[in-house]
CSV table of C-alpha atoms in Angstrom, one decimal:
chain,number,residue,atom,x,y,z
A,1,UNK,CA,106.0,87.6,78.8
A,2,UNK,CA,107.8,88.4,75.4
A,3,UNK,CA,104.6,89.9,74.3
A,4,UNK,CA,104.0,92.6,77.6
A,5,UNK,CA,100.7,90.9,78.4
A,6,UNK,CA,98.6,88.9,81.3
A,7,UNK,CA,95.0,87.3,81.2
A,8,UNK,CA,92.6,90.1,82.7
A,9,UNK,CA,92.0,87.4,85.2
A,10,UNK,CA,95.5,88.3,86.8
A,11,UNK,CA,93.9,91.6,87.6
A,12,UNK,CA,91.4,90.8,89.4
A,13,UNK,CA,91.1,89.9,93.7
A,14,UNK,CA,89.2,90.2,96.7
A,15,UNK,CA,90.2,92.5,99.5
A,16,UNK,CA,89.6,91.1,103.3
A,17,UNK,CA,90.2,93.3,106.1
A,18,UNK,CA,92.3,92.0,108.9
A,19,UNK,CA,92.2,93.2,112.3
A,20,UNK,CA,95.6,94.4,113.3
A,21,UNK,CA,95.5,94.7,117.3
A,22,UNK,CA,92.8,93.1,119.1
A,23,UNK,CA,93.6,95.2,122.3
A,24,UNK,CA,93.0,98.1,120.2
A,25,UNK,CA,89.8,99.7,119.1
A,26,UNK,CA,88.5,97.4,116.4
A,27,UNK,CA,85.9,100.0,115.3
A,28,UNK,CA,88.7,102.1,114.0
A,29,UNK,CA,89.4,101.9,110.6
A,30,UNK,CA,93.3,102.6,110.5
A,31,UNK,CA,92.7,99.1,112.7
A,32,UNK,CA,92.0,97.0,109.8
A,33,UNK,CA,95.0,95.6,107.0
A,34,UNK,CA,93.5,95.0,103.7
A,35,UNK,CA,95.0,91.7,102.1
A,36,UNK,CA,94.0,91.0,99.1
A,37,UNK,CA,92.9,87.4,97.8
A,38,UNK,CA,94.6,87.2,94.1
A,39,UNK,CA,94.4,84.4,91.1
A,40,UNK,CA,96.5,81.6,92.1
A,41,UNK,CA,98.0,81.2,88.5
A,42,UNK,CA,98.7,84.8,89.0
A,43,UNK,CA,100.5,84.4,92.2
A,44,UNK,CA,103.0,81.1,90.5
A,45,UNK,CA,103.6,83.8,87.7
A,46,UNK,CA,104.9,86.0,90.5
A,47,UNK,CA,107.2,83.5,91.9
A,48,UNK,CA,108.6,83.0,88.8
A,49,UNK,CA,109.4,86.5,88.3
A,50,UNK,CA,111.1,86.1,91.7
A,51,UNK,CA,113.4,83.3,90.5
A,52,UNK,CA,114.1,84.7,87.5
A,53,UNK,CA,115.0,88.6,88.1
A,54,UNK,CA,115.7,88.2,92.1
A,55,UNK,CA,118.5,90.7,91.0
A,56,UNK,CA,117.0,93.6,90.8
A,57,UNK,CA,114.6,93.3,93.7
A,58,UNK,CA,117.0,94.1,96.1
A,59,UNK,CA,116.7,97.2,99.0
A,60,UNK,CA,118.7,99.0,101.2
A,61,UNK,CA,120.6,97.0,103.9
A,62,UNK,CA,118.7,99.0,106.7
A,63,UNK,CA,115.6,97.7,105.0
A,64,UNK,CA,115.1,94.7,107.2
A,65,UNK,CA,111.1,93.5,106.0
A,66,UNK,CA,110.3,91.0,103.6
A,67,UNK,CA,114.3,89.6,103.3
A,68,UNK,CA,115.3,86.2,103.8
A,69,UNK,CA,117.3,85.5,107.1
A,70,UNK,CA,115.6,88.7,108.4
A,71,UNK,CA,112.9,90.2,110.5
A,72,UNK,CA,111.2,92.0,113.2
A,73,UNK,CA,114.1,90.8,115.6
A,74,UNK,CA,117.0,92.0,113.9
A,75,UNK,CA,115.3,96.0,112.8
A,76,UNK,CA,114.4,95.6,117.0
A,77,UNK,CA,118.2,94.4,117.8
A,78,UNK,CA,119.8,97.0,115.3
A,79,UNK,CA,117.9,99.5,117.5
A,80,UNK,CA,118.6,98.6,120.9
A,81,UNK,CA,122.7,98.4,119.9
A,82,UNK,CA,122.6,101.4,118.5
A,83,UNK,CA,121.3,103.1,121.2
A,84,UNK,CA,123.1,100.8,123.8
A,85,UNK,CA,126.7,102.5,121.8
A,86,UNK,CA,125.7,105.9,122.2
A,87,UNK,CA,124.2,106.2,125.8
A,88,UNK,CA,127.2,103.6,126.9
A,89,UNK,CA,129.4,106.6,126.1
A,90,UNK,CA,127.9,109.0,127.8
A,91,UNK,CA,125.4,110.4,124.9
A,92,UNK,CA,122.0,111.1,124.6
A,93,UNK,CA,119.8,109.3,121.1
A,94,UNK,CA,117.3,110.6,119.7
A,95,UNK,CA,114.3,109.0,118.1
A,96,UNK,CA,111.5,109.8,116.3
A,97,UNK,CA,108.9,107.1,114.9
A,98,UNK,CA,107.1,107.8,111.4
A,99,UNK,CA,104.0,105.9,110.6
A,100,UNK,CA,103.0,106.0,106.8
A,101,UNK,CA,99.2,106.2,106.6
A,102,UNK,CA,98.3,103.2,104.5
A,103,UNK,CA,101.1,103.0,102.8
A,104,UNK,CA,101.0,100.0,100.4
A,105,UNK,CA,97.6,101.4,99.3
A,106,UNK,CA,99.4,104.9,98.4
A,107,UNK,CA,101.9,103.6,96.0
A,108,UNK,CA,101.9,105.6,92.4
A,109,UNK,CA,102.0,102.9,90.2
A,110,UNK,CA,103.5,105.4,87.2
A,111,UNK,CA,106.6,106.6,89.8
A,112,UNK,CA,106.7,102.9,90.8
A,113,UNK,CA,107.2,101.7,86.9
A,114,UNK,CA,110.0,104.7,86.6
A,115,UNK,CA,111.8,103.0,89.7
A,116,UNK,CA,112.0,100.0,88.2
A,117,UNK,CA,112.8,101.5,85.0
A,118,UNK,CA,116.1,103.2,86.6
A,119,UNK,CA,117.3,99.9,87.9
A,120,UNK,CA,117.0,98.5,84.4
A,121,UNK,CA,114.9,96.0,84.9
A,122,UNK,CA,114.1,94.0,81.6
A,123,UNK,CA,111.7,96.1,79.1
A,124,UNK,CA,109.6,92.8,78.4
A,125,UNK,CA,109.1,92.7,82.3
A,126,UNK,CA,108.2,96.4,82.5
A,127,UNK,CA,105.4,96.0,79.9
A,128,UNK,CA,104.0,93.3,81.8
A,129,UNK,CA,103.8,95.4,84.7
A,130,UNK,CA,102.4,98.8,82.6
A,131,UNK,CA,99.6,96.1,81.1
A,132,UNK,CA,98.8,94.2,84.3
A,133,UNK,CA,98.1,98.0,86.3
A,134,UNK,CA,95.1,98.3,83.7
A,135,UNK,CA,93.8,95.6,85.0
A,136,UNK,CA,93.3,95.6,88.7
A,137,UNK,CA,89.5,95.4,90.1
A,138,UNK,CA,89.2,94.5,93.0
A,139,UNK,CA,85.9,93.8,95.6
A,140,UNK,CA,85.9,94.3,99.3
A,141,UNK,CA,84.3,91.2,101.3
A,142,UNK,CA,82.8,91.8,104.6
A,143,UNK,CA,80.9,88.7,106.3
A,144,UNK,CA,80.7,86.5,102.9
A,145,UNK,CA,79.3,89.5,101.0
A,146,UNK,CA,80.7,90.9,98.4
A,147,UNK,CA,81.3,95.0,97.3
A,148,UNK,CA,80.2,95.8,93.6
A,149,UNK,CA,84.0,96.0,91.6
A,150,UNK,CA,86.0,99.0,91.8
A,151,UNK,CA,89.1,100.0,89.8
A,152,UNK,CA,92.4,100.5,91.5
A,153,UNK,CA,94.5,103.2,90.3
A,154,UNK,CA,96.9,102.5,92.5
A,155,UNK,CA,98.6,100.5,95.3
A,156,UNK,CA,100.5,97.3,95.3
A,157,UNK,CA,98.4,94.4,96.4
A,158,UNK,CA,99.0,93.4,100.5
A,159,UNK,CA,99.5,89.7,100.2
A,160,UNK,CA,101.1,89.7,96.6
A,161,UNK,CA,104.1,87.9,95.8
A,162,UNK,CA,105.9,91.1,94.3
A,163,UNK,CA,104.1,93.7,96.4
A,164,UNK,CA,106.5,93.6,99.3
A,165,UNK,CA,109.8,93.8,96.9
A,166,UNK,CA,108.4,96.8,95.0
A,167,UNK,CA,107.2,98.6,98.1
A,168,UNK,CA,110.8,98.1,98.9
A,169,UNK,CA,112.2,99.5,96.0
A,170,UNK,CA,109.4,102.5,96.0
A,171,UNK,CA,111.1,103.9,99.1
A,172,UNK,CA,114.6,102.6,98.7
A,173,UNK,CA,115.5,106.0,97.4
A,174,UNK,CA,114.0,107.4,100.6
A,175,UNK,CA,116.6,105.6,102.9
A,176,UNK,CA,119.4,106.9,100.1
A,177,UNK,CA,118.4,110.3,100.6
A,178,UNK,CA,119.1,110.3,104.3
A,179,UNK,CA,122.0,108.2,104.7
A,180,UNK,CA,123.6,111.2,102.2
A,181,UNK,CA,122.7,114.0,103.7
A,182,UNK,CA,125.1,113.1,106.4
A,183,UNK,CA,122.8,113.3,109.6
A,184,UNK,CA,121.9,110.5,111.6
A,185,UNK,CA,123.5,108.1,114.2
A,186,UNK,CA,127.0,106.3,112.8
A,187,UNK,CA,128.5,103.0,114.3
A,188,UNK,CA,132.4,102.5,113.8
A,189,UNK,CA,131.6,104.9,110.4
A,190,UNK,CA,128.7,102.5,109.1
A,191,UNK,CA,125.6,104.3,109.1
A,192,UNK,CA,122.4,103.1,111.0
A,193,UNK,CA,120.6,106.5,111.0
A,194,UNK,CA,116.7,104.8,109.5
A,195,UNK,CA,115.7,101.6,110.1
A,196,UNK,CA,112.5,100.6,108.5
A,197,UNK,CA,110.5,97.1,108.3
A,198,UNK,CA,108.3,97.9,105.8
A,199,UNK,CA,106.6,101.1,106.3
A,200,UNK,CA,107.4,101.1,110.1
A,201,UNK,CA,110.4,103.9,109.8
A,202,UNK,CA,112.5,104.7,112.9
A,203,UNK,CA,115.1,107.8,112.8
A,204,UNK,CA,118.0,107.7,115.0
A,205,UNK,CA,120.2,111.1,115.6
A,206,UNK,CA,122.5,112.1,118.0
A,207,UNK,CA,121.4,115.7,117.8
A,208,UNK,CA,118.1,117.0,117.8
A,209,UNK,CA,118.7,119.4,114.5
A,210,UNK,CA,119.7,116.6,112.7
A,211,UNK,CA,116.5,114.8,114.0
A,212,UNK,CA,114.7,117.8,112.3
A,213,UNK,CA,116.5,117.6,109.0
A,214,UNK,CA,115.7,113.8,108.6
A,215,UNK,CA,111.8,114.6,109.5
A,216,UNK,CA,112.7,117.6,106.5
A,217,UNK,CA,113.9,114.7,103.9
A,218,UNK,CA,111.1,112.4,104.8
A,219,UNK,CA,108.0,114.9,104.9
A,220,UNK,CA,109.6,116.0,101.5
A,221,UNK,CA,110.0,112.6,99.8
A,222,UNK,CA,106.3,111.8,100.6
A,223,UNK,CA,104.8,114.9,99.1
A,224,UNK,CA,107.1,113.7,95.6
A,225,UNK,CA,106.1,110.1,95.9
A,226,UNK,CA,102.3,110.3,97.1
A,227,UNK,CA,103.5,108.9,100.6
A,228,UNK,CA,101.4,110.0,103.1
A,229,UNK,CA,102.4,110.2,107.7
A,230,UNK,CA,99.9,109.8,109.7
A,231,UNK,CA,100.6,112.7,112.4
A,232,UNK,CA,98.7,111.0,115.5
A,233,UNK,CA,100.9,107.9,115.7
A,234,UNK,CA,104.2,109.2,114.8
A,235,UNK,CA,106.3,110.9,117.9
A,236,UNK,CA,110.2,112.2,119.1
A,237,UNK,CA,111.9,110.4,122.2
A,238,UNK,CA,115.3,110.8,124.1
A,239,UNK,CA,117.2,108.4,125.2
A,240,UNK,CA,119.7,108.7,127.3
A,241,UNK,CA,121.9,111.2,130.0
A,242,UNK,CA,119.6,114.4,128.1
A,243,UNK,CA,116.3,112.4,128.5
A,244,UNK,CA,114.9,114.9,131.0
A,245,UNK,CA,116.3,117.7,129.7
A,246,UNK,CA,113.8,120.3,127.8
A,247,UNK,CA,114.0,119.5,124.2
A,248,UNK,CA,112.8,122.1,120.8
A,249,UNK,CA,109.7,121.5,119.3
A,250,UNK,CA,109.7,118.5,116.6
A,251,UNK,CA,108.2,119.4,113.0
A,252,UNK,CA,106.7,116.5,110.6
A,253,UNK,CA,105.8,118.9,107.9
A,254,UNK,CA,103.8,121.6,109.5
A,255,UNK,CA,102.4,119.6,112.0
A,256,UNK,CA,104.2,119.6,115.4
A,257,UNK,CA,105.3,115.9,116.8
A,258,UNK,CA,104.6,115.0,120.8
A,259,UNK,CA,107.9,114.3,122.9
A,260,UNK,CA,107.1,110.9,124.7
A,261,UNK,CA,108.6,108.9,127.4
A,262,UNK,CA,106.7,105.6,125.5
A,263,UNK,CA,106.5,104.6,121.9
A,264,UNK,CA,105.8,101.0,119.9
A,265,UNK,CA,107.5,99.9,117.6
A,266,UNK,CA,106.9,96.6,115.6
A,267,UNK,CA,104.5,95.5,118.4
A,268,UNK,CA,106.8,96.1,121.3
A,269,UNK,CA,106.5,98.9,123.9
A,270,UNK,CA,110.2,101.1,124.8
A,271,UNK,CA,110.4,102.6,128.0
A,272,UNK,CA,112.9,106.0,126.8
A,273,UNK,CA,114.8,107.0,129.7
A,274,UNK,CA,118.8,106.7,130.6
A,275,UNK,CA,118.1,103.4,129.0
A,276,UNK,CA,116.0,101.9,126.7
A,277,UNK,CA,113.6,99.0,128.4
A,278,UNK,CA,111.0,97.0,126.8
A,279,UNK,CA,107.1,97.4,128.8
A,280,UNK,CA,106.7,93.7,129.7
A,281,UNK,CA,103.0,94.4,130.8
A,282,UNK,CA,102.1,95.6,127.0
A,283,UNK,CA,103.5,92.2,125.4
A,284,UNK,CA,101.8,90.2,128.9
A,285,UNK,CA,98.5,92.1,127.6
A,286,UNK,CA,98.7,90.8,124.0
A,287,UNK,CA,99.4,86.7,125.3
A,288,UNK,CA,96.9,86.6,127.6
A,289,UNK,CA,94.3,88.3,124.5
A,290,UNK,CA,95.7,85.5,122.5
A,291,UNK,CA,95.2,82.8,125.1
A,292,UNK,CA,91.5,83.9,125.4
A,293,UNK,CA,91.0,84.2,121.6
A,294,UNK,CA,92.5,80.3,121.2
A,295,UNK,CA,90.5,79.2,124.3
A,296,UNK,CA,87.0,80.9,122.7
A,297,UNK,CA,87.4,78.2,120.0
């Protein structure tokens, strides 16, 4: 490590596509996650890293993917107290989902390295990182056959030991930006205005103009840092006594974001009205798909 170098092996790995949602349209490509197979010497080198600089792979509290003690339950919970606070006393929440198009595959490995480099992280550890981006080919294997060998230029590598904490840290600064600028909803003064699991961001306001300035930071923070939304699956909702009433139009960008009475988030299905309920019949959809895909076998 002292020496800012890995075998070229390291750089290599296999990229399988995973279907996400079987209910879904599995011709569509946005339907497919691309985890990558990696060297497994590569992957124990990772885990060392882990153990040894944990400390400075931390994330934003309100970050709640890829943490110990943490996941899809408590970014879901976080959301439904939140809203349960504000429309308890008589308020109306509004919510807007932001879907990042592919956004592991997006991530600017030379921002990425100036990231880590602002957190201080060890200089030995940085060249390591610098030397092992020159290195990554990867091949795409569809039904045992293999893709001639590409170059990646950038990305951090779905099912990598690191690539989770650096996504983290890539848009840490994101989460930063909008708890500062002061908009968002607030619980007895602690701040729960973005909650994100991964690249699934949710935006919580109790206004709809400070709805549009957090849309303003987040649009703006992609265009710096290569992030990219994907405009068809992101949306505004209302929750609450206002949820009929006619709200402005909703900007991500230039592109103008549906109001909806029903949005997913993490796999789960919200019903936006004077309270927020969870569609049953969605989640009944995806057991009984699993129950027939076990049963198949």
């Amino acid at each position: 490590m002292i020496y800012g170098y890995v075998p070229n092996d390291f750089g290599y790995g296999i990229v399988v596509p995973l279907l996400k949602d079987r209910c879904d349209d599995v011709s569509n490509l946005d339907n497919y996650r691309a985890i990558t197979i990696s060297c497994v010497i590569s992957k124990v080198f990772e885990l060392c890293i882990c153990d040894k600089f944990g400390e400075f792979l931390y994330s934003h509290p309100l970050q709640f993917g890829f943490k110990k003690g943490l996941g899809c339950q408590n970014a879901i919970f976080a959301m439904q107290q939140t809203v349960k606070y504000f429309t308890e006393r008589g308020s109306t929440v509004f919510i807007s989902t932001v879907d990042s198009s592919k956004a592991f595959d997006r991530i600017c490995h030379v921002k990425l390295i100036d990231k880590l480099c602002d957190r201080n992280f060890p200089r030995c550890l940085i060249c390591v990182f610098c030397n092992w981006d020159g290195k990554l080919i990867s091949y795409v294997r569809w039904n045992g056959v293999l893709s001639d060998p590409f170059v990646v230029s950038q990305d951090v590598r779905q099912g990598g030991v690191l690539s989770p904490f650096f996504f983290n840290i890539y848009v840490d600064d994101m989460i930063k930006q909008l708890e500062l600028s002061g908009t968002g909803c607030h619980v007895n003064e602690g701040y729960i205005g973005a909650i994100l699991y991964t690249d699934d961001l949710l935006l919580l306001s109790a206004s709809i103009s400070g709805l549009q300035h957090m849309l303003d930071i987040c649009y703006l923070y992609g265009l710096n840092n290569s992030i990219m939304f994907n405009h068809n699956k992101s949306s505004c909702t209302r929750i609450g006594p206002g949820y009929r009433k006619f709200a402005a139009d909703m900007f991500l960008g230039d592109v103008k974001l549906d109001w909806v009475h029903t949005f997913k988030y993490l796999g789960n299905v919200f019903n936006s009205e004077f309270t927020l309920n969870v569609d049953i019949s969605y989640i009944r959809r995806k057991f009984y798909a699993s129950c027939n895909g076990i049963l198949a076998k």
